[in-house]
PDB file of C-alpha atoms in Angstrom:
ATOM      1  CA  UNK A   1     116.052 -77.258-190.423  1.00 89.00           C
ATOM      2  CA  UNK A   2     118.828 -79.440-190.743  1.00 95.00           C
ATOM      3  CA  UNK A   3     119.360 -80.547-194.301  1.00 95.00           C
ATOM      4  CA  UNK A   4     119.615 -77.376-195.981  1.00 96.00           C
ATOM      5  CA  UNK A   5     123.071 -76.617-193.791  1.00 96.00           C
ATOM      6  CA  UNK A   6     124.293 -80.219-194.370  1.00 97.00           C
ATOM      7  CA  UNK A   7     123.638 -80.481-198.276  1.00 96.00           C
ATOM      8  CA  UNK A   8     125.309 -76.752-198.292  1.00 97.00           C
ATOM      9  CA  UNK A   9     128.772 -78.576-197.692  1.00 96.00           C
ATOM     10  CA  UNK A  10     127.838 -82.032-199.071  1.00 97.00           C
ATOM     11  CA  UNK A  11     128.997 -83.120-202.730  1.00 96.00           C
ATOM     12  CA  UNK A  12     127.225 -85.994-204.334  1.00 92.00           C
ATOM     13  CA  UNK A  13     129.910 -87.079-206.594  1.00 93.00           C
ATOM     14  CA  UNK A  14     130.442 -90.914-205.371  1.00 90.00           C
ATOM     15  CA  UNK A  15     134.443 -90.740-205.251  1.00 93.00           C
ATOM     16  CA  UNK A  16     134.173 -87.537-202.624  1.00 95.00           C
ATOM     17  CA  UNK A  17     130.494 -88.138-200.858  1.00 95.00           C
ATOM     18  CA  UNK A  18     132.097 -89.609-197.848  1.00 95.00           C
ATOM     19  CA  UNK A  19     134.926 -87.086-197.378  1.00 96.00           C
ATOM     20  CA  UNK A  20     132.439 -84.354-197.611  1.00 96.00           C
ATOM     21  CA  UNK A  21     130.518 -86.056-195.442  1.00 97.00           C
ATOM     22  CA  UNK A  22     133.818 -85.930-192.853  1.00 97.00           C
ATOM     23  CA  UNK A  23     134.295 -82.956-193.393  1.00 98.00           C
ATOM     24  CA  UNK A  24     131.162 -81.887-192.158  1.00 97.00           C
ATOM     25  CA  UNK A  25     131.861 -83.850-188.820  1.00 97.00           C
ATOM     26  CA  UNK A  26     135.551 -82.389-188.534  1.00 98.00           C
ATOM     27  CA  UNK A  27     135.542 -79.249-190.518  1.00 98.00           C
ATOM     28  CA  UNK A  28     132.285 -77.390-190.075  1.00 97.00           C
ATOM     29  CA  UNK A  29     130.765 -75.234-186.956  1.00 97.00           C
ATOM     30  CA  UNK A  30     128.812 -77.871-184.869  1.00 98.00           C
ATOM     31  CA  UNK A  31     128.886 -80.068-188.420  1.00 97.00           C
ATOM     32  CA  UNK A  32     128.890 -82.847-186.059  1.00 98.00           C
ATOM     33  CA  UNK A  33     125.628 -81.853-183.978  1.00 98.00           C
ATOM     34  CA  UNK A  34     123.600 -80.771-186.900  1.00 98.00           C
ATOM     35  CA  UNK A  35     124.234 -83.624-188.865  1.00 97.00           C
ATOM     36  CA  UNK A  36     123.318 -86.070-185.440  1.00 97.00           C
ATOM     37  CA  UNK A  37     120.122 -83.536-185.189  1.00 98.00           C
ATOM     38  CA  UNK A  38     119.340 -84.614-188.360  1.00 97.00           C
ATOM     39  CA  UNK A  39     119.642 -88.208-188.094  1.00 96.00           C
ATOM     40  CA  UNK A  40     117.957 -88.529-184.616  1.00 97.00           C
ATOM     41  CA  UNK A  41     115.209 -86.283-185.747  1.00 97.00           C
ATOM     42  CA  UNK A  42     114.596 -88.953-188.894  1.00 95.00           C
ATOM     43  CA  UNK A  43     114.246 -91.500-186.326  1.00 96.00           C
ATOM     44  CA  UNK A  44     112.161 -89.398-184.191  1.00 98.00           C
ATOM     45  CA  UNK A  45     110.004 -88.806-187.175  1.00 97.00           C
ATOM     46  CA  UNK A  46     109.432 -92.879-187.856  1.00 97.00           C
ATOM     47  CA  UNK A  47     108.278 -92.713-184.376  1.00 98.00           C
ATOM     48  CA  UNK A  48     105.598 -90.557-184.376  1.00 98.00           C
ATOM     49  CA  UNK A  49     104.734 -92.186-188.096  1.00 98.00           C
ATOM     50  CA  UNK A  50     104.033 -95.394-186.316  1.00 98.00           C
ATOM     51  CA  UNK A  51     102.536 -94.112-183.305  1.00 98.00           C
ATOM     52  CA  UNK A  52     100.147 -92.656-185.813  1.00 98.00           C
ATOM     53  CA  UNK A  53      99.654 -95.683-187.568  1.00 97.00           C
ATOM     54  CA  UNK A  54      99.031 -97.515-184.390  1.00 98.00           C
ATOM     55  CA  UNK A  55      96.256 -94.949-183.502  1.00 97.00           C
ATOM     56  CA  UNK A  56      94.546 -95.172-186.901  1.00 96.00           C
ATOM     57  CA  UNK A  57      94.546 -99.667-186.287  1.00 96.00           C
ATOM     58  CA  UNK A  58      93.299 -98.871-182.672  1.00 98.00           C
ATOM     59  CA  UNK A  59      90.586 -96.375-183.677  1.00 97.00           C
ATOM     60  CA  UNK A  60      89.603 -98.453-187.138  1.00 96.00           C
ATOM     61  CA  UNK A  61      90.836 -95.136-189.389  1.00 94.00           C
ATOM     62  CA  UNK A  62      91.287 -98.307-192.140  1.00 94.00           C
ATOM     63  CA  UNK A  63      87.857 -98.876-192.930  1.00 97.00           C
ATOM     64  CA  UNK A  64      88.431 -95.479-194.772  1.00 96.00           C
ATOM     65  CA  UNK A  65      89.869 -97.292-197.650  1.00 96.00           C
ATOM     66  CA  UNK A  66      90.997 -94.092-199.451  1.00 97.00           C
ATOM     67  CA  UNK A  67      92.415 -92.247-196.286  1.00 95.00           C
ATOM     68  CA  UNK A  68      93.811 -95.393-195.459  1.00 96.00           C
ATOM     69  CA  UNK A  69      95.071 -95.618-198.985  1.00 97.00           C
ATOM     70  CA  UNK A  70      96.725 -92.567-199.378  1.00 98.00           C
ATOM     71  CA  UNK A  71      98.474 -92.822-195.716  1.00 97.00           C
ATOM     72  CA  UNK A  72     100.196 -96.060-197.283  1.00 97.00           C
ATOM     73  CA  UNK A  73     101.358 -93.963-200.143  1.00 98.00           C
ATOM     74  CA  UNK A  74     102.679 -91.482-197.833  1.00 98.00           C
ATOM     75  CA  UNK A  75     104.476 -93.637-196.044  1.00 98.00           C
ATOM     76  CA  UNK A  76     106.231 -95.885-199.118  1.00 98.00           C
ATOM     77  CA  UNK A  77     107.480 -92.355-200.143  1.00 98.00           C
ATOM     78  CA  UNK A  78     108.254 -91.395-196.518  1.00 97.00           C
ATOM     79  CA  UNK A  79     110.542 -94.808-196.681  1.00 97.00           C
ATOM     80  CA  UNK A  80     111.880 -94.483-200.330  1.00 96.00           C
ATOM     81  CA  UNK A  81     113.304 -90.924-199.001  1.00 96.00           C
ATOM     82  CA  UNK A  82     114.417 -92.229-195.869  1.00 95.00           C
ATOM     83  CA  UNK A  83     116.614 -94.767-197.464  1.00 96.00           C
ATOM     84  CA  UNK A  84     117.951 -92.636-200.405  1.00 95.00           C
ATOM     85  CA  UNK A  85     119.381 -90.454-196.976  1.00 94.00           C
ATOM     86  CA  UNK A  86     120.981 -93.462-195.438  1.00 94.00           C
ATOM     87  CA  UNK A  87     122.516 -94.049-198.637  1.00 95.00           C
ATOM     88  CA  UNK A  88     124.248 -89.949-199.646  1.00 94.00           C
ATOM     89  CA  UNK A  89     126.959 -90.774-196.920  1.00 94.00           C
ATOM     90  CA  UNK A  90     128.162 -93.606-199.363  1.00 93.00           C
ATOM     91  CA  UNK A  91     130.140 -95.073-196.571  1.00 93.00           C
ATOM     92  CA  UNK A  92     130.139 -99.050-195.779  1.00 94.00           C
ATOM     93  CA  UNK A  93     126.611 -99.631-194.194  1.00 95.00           C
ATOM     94  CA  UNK A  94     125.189 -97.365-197.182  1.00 94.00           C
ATOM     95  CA  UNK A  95     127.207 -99.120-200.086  1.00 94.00           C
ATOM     96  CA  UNK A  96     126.210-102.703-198.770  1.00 96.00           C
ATOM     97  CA  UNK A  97     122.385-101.713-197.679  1.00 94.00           C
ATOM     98  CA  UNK A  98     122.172-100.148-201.216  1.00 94.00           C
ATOM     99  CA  UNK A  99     123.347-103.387-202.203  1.00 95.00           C
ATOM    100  CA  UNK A 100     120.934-105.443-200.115  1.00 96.00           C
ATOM    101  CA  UNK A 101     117.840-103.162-201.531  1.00 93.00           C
ATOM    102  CA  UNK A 102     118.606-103.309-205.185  1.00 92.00           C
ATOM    103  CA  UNK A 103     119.724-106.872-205.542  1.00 92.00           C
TER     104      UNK A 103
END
């Protein structure tokens, strides 16, 4: 709900990313609140993702290897996406932790 309005005003281009990024915050209606919706509802999302991993370990859901298998898939991609949306902003903490993750 919130990342088609964000990556309506966002421009990928490296040089400009964080201004449009800004100018989300600044510029757009409620830019600022959709954009925290967004972030707090990614976090939200990791928590239910490990509350249902800790119910699968509780309950023994892993001695369904392929279940198990393909929830481990899931959640490299789940991960892999998470961290390519930490690093669109392109500001400081997403140069250096796309640093950290490619080095």
């Amino acid at each position: 709900c919130t990342g088609l309005p964000l990556a309506m005003h966002y421009t990928s281009d490296i040089a400009t990313a964080f201004s449009s990024v800004a100018h989300i915050c600044r510029d757009v209606n409620f830019g600022w609140l959709i954009r925290n919706m967004h972030a707090n509802g990614a976090s939200f999302f990791f928590i239910c993702i490990y509350l249902h991993i800790g119910r699968g370990l509780y309950y023994g859901s892993y001695l369904y290897k392929e279940t198990w298998n393909i929830g481990v898939v899931l959640l490299l991609l789940v991960m892999m996406t998470v961290f390519v949306g930490y690093v669109l902003p392109w500001g400081q903490m997403s140069f250096w932790g796309a640093t950290v993750i490619t080095n």
